[in-house]
Amino acid sequence: MEIDNIINDYTLRELQIISSRILSEHEATNNFIKQFKADHDSHQFYKNVINWYVKKYKNFPEL
């Protein structure tokens, strides 16, 4: 998938920054956070957040 290719090119720090921006714009309830489940893999968690954002808003978040 094209989105995954773009996300895989980001550094860890870029993933952290983008996903934290996305999360800060939403109410961080347990159910909201739980949807990004990544089984103790922080890199995957950040990627899941960004993927969710792109699918929901049909737009890529700014860096």
Short mmCIF file of C-alpha atoms in Angstrom, two decimals:
data_model
loop_
_atom_site.label_atom_id
_atom_site.label_comp_id
_atom_site.label_asym_id
_atom_site.label_seq_id
_atom_site.Cartn_x
_atom_site.Cartn_y
_atom_site.Cartn_z
CA MET A 1 0.00 0.00 0.00
CA GLU A 2 1.31 3.45 -0.89
CA ILE A 3 0.62 4.92 2.56
CA ASP A 4 2.72 2.20 4.19
CA ASN A 5 5.63 2.92 1.87
CA ILE A 6 5.55 6.60 2.82
CA ILE A 7 5.26 5.83 6.53
CA ASN A 8 8.13 3.33 6.38
CA ASP A 9 10.41 6.09 5.08
CA TYR A 10 9.92 8.17 8.24
CA THR A 11 12.48 8.11 11.02
CA LEU A 12 11.40 7.06 14.49
CA ARG A 13 11.42 10.69 15.62
CA GLU A 14 9.21 11.74 12.70
CA LEU A 15 6.76 8.94 13.51
CA GLN A 16 6.66 10.11 17.13
CA ILE A 17 6.06 13.74 16.20
CA ILE A 18 3.33 13.04 13.66
CA SER A 19 1.46 10.52 15.79
CA SER A 20 1.65 12.71 18.89
CA ARG A 21 0.15 15.61 16.93
CA ILE A 22 -2.68 13.40 15.76
CA LEU A 23 -3.32 12.04 19.25
CA SER A 24 -3.25 15.49 20.82
CA GLU A 25 -6.08 16.61 18.54
CA HIS A 26 -8.43 13.91 19.86
CA GLU A 27 -9.84 12.94 23.22
CA ALA A 28 -7.50 10.22 24.44
CA THR A 29 -9.95 7.78 25.97
CA ASN A 30 -9.05 4.14 26.55
CA ASN A 31 -11.22 3.03 23.64
CA PHE A 32 -9.68 5.58 21.31
CA ILE A 33 -6.11 4.55 22.18
CA LYS A 34 -6.95 0.83 22.17
CA GLN A 35 -7.84 0.91 18.47
CA PHE A 36 -4.15 1.43 17.63
CA LYS A 37 -3.10 -1.83 19.30
CA ALA A 38 0.43 -2.86 18.39
CA ASP A 39 1.40 -5.55 20.95
CA HIS A 40 4.26 -3.73 22.69
CA ASP A 41 5.70 -2.40 19.42
CA SER A 42 5.90 1.39 19.63
CA HIS A 43 6.96 1.79 16.00
CA GLN A 44 3.84 -0.07 14.88
CA PHE A 45 1.68 1.96 17.25
CA TYR A 46 2.88 5.22 15.68
CA LYS A 47 2.30 3.82 12.19
CA ASN A 48 -1.20 2.63 13.13
CA VAL A 49 -2.10 6.11 14.36
CA ILE A 50 -0.92 7.71 11.12
CA ASN A 51 -2.71 5.08 9.00
CA TRP A 52 -5.93 5.68 10.93
CA TYR A 53 -5.65 9.43 10.36
CA VAL A 54 -5.09 9.05 6.61
CA LYS A 55 -8.04 6.65 6.25
CA LYS A 56 -10.36 8.84 8.32
CA TYR A 57 -9.48 12.27 6.91
CA LYS A 58 -8.27 11.29 3.41
CA ASN A 59 -5.30 13.53 4.03
CA PHE A 60 -1.75 13.00 5.15
CA PRO A 61 -0.81 14.75 8.42
CA GLU A 62 1.75 17.51 8.29
CA LEU A 63 5.20 16.87 9.71
#
